[in-house]
Coordinates of C-alpha atoms in Angstrom, one line a residue:
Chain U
X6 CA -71.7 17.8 25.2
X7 CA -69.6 16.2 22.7
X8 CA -67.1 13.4 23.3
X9 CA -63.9 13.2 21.7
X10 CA -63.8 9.5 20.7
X11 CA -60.8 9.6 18.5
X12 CA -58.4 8.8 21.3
X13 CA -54.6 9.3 21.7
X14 CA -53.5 8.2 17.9
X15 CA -53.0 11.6 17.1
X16 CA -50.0 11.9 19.1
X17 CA -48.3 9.0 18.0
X18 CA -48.7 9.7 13.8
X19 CA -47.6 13.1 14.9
X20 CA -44.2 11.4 16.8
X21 CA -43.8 9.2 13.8
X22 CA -44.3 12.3 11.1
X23 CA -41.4 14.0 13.1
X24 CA -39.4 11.2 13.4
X25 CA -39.2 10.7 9.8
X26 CA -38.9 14.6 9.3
X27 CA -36.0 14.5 11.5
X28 CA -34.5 11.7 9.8
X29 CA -34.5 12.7 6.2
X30 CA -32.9 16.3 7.4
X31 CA -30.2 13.9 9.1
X32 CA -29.5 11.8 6.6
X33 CA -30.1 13.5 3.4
X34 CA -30.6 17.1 3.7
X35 CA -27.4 17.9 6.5
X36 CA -26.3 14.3 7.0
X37 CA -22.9 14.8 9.1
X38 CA -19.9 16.1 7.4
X39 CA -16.5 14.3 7.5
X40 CA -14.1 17.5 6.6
X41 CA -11.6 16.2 9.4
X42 CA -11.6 12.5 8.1
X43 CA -8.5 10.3 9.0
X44 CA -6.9 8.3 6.2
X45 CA -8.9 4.7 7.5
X46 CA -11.8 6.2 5.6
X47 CA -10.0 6.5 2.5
X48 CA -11.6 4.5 -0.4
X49 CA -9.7 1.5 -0.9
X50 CA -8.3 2.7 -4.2
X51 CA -7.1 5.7 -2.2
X52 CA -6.1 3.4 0.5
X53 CA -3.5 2.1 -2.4
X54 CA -2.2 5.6 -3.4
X55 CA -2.1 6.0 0.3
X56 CA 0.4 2.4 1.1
X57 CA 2.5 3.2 -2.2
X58 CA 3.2 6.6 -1.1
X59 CA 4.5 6.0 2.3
X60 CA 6.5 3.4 0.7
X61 CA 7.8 5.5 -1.3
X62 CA 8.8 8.0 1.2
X63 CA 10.3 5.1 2.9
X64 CA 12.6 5.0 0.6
X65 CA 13.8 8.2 1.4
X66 CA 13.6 8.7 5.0
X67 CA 14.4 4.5 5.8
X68 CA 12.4 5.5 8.9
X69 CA 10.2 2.3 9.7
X70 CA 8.6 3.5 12.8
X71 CA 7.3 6.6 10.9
X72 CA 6.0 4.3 7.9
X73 CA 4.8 2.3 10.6
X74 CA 2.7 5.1 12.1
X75 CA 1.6 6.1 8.3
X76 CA 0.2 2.5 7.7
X77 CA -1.4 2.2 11.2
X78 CA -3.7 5.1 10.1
X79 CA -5.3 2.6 7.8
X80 CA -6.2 0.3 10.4
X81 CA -5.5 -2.6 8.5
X82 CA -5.3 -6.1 10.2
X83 CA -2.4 -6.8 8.8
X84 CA -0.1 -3.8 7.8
X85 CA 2.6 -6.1 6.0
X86 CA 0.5 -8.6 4.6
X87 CA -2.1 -5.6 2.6
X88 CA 1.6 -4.3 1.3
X89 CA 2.2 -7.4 0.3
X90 CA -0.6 -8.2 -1.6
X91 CA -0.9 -4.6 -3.2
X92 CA 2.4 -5.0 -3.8
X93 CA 2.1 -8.1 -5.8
X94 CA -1.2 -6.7 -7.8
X95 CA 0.9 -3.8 -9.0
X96 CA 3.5 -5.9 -10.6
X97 CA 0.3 -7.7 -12.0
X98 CA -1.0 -4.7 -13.2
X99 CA 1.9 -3.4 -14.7
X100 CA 2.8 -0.7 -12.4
X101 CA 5.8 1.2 -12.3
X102 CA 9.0 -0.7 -11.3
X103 CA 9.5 2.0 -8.3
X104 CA 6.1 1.5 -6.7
X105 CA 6.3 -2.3 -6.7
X106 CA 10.0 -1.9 -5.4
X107 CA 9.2 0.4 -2.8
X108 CA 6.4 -1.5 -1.6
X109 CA 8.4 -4.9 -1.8
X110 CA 11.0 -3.0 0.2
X111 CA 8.6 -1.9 2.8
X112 CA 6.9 -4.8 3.2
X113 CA 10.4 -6.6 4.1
X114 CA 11.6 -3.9 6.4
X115 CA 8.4 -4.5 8.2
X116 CA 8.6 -8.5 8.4
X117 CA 12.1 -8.4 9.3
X118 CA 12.0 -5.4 11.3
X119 CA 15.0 -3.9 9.0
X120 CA 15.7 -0.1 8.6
X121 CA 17.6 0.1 6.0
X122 CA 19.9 3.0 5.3
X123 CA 18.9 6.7 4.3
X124 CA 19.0 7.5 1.0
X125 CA 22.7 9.4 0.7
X126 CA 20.3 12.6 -0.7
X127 CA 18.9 13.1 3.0
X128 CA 22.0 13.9 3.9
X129 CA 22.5 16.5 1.2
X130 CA 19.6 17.9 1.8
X131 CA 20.2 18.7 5.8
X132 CA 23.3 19.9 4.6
X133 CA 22.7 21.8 1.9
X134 CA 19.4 22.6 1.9
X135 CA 19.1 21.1 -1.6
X136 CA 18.1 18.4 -3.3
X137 CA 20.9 15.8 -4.5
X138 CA 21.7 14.8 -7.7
X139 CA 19.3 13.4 -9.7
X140 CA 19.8 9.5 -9.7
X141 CA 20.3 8.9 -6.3
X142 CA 18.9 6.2 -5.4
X143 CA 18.6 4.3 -1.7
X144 CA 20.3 1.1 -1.6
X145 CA 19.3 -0.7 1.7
X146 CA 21.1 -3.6 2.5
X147 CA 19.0 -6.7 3.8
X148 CA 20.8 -9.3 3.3
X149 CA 24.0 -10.5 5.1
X150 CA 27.0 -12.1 3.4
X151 CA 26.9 -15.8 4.1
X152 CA 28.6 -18.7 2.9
X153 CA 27.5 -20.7 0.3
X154 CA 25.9 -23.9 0.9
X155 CA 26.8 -27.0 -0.8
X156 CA 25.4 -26.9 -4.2
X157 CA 23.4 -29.8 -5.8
X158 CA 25.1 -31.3 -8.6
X159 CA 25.2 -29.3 -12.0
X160 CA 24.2 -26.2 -10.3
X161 CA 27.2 -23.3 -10.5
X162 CA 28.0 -21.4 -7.4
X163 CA 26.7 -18.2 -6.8
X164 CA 27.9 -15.0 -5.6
X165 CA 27.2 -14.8 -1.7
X166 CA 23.8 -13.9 -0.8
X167 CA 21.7 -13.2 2.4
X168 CA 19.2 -16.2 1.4
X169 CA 20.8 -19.7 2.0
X170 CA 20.2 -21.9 -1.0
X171 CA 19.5 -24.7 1.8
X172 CA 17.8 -27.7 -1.0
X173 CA 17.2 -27.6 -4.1
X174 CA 15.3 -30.6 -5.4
X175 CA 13.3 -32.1 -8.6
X176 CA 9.9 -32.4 -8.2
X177 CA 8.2 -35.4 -10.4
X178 CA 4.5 -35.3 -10.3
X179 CA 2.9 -36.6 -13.5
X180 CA 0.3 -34.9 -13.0
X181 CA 2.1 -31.2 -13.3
X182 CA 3.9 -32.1 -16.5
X183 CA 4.6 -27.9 -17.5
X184 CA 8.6 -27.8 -16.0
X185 CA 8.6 -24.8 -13.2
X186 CA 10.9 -23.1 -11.5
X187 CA 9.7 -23.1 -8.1
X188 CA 11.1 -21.1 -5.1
X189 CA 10.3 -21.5 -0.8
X190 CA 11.6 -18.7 0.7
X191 CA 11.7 -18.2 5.0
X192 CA 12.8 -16.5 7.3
X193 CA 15.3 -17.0 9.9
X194 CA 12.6 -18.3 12.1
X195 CA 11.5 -20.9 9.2
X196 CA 8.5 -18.4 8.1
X197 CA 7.1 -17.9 5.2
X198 CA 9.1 -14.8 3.2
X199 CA 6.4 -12.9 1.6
X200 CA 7.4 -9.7 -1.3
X201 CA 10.9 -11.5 -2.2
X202 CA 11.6 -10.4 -5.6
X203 CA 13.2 -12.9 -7.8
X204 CA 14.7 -12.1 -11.4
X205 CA 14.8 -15.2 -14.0
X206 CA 17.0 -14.6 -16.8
X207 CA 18.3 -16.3 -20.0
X208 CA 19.3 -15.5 -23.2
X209 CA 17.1 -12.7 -24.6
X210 CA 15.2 -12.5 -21.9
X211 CA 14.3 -11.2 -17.8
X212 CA 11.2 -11.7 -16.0
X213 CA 10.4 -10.8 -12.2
X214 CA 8.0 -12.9 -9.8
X215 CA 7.3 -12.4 -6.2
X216 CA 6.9 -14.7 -3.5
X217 CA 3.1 -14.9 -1.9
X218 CA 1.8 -13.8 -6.0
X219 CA 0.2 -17.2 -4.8
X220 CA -1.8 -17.2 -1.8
X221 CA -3.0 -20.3 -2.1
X222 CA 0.5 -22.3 -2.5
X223 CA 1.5 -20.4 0.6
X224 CA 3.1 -16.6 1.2
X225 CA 6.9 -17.9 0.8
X226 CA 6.0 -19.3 -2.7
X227 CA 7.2 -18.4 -6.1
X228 CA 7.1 -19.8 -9.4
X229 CA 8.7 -19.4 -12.8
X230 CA 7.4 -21.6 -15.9
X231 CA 10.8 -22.9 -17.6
X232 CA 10.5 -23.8 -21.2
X233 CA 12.6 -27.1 -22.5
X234 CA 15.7 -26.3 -23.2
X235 CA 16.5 -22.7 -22.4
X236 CA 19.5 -22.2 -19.4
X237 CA 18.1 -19.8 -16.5
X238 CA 20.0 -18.0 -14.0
X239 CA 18.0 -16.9 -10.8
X240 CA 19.0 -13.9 -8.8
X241 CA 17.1 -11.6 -6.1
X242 CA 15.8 -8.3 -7.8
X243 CA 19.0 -6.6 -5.8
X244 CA 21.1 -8.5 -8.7
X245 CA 22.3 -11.5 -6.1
X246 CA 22.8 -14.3 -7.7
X247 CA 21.0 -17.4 -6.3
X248 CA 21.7 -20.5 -9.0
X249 CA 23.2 -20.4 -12.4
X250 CA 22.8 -23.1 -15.3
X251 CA 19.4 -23.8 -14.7
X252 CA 17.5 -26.4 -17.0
X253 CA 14.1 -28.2 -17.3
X254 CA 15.0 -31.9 -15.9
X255 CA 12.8 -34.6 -17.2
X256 CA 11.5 -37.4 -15.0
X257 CA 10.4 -40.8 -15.8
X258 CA 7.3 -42.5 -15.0
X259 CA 6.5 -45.8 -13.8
X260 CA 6.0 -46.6 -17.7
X261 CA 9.1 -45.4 -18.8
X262 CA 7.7 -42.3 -20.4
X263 CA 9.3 -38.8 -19.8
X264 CA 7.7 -35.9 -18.9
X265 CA 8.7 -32.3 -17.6
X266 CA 9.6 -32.1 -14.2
X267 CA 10.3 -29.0 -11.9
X268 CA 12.7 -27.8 -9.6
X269 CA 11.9 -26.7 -6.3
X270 CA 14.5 -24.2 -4.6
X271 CA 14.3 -23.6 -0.9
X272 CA 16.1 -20.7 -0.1
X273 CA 16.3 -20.0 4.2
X274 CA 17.6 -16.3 5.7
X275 CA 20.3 -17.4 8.3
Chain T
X14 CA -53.9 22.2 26.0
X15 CA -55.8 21.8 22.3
X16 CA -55.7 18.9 20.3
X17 CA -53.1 20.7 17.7
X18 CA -51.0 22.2 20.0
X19 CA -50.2 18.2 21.5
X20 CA -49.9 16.9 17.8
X21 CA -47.4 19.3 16.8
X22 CA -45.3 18.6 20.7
X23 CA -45.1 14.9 19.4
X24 CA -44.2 16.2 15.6
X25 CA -41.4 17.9 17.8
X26 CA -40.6 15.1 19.7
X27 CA -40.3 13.3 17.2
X28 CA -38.3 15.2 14.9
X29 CA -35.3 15.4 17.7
X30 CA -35.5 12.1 18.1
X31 CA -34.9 11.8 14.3
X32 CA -32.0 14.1 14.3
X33 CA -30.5 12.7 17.6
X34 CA -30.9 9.1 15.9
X35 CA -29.2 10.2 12.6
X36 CA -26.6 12.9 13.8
X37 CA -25.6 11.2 16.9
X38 CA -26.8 6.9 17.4
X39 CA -26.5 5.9 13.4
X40 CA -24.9 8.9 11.4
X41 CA -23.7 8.7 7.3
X42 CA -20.7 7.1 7.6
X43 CA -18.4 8.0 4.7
X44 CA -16.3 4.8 4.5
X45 CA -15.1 6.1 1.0
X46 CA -13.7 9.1 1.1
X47 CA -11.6 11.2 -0.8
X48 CA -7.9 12.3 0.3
X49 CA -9.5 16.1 -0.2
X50 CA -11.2 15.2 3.3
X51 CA -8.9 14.5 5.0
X52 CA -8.3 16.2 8.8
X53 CA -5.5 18.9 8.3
X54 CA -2.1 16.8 10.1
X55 CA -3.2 14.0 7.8
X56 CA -3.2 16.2 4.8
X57 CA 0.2 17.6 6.0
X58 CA 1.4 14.4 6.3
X59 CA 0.5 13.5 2.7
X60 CA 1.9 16.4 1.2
X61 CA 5.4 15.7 3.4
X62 CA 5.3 12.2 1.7
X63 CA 5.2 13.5 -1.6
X64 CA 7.7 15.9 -0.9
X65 CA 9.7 12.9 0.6
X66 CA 9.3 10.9 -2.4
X67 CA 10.1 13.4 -4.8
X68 CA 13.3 13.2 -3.1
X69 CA 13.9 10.1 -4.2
X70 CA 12.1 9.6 -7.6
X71 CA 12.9 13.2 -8.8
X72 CA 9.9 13.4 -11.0
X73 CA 7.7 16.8 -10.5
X74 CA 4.9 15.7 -12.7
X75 CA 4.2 12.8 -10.3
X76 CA 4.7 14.8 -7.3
X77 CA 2.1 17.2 -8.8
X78 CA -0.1 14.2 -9.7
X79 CA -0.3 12.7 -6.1
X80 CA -0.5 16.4 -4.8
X81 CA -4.0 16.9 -7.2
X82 CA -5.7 14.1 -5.0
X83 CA -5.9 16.3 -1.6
X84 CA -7.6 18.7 -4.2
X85 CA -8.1 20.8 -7.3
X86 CA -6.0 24.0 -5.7
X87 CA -3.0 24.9 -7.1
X88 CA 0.2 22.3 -5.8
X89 CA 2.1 25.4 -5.2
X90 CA -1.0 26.1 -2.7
X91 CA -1.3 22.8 -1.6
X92 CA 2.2 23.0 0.1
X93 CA 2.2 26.5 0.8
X94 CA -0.3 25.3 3.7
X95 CA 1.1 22.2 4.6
X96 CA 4.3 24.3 4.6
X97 CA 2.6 26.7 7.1
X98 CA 0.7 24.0 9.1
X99 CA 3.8 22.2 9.7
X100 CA 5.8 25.7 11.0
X101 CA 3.0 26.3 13.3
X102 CA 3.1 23.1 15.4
X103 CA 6.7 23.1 15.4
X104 CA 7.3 20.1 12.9
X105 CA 11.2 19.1 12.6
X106 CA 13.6 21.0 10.2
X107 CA 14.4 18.5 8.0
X108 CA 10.6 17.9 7.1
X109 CA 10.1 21.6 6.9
X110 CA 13.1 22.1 4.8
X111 CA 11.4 18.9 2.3
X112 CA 8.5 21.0 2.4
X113 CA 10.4 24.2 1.5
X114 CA 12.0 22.0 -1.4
X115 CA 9.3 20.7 -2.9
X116 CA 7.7 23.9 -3.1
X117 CA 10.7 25.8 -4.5
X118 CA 10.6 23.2 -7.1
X119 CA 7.2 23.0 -8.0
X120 CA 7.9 27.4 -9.2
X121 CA 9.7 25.9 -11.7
X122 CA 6.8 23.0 -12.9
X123 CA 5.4 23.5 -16.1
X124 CA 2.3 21.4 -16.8
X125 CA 2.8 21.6 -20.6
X126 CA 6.3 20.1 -20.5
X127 CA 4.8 16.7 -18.9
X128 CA 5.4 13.7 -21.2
X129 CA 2.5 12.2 -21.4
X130 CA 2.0 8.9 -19.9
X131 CA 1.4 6.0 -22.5

């Protein structure tokens, strides 16, 4: 009589054949198919298209708690602060003016908790059942009326705005000799102000910059790189005008030599 | 109980364990989908954006262009169902009627009259 002496192996290469039968049907042949996926799983690039066009319809509706729901279904850790920063990198990127906007617009609403008001065309809409006149455009009001603040000297008065220009100082550092037009922005509970659009104009000329485009020099930062010379007027992207007459100021080292010098703006929501 | 017989029990064995492993404990995760996968309220959804934003921006040929991301149907199509999703569960009139809107205008959307971008 013959004795089997090959032992119990057989059963375990079997096990492991099937195991890796059953895994390459699972994960390559029928892996699991996502045809009911929710918008989390969206590449990030989608992800973008996804933030911009809730912002965009934001501007429409002025409904934050839907736009609130819409972001919340990309599970971001920070809803306002990925607007922000997409925000920022579409102005980088050259973007259309509407997008950034929109996205600047949500990502305020959502800071300060603002709705702003419907765009007149919803109205025409409910009523009419169609569309309004091209050109309509929402025009949300954030800011408040306020006071103006005392002024430092040389500066003109400007129009009333909902940011207080509470200091506005010159900054010498030797080291930092390129003059800048430098901007802190907060809230009304002395927080950084992310998304603030600010316009910088002069003669011939208009450029935007955002508060937060810098991380690193805080989320209520902006900057502006003056060139000798040329008068600036700043104003918030809603045409409000913060400071007029605006000039690179020189400073004077401990040797007597001049150098550029910038002025730093801190502007406070009351 | 022969020798194949047991061999091919543990091929079996382990062949649902395979498939329990990668269907149920460690499936493919698709972390990068498309829009086109999306479950049908969140497609809905997207389309009542557009239709939102159109509202605003006025410009068809973008509509059109974020409506080709949930798919390479027809736009008309593409709103036809969110249009008919959105009437079956009852969705509010004004986003129905946004719906209705974008698709009457997208009748009159000729893709050869787009400017194209620079």
């Amino acid at each position: 009589m013959k004795t089997d002496r090959r032992g119990s192996w057989y059963l375990l290469t079997g096990t492991v054949i099937g195991l890796a039968a059953g895994l390459f049907y699972s994960w390559v042949i029928s892996p699991v198919q996502y045809v009911d996926a929710p918008p989390y799983a969206l590449r990030a690039g989608f992800k973008d298209d996804y933030r911009a066009l809730v912002a965009a319809a934001y501007l429409y509706s002025g409904d934050l708690l839907r736009a609130q729901d819409r972001l919340a279904q990309l599970k971001d850790d920070n809803p306002a602060q990925s607007l922000a920063l997409q925000a920022q990198q579409a102005m980088a990127d050259g973007h259309p003016e509407e997008e950034v906007r929109a996205l600047g617009l949500l990502t305020l609403a959502l800071a300060q908790g603002i709705t702003p008001q419907p765009s007149p065309g919803s109205a025409d809409l409910i009523a009419t059942g169609r569309p309004p006149a091209k050109g309509i455009t929402p025009t949300p009001q954030y800011f408040e009326p306020i006071e103006n603040p005392d002024l430092p000297p040389g500066i003109s008065p400007a129009p009333a705005t909902g940011l207080l220009l509470q200091d506005m100082s010159l900054i010498c550092n030797p080291d930092l000799t390129t003059p800048m037009l430098e901007v802190q922005v907060q809230d009304s509970n002395n927080q950084p102000f992310p998304s603030v659009e600010f316009v910088v104009t002069w003669e011939g000329g208009e450029e935007h910059f955002l508060t937060g485009a810098k991380p690193e020099l805080g989320p209520g930062y902006g900057d502006f790189q003056m060139t000798p010379g040329v008068i600036y007027t700043l104003a918030l992207a809603s045409g409000e005008q913060i400071a007029n007459d605006l000039i690179a100021a020189e400073c004077v080292s401990e040797d007597q030599a001049n150098y550029w010098g910038s002025w730093m703006l801190t502007l406070v929501q009351p | 109980m022969s020798r194949m017989t047991k061999f091919l029990l543990a091929m079996m064995v382990g062949a649902a364990a395979g498939l329990f492993y990668g269907w149920v404990v460690n499936p493919v995760e698709y972390v990068d989908i498309s829009p086109t996968s999306l479950r049908i309220d969140y497609k809905t959804d997207f389309v009542l954006m557009v239709a939102e934003a159109y509202q605003v921006d006025h410009d068809l040929g973008l509509a059109v262009r974020r409506l080709a991301l949930l798919g390479s149907s027809a736009p008309t199509e593409i709103v036809a169902n969110a249009l008919s999703y959105g009437l079956q569960h009852e969705y509010a009139a004004q986003d129905l009627s946004l719906l209705q809107g974008l698709g009457e205008a997208l009748l009159t959307w000729n893709p050869n009259m787009e400017i194209p971008t620079p």
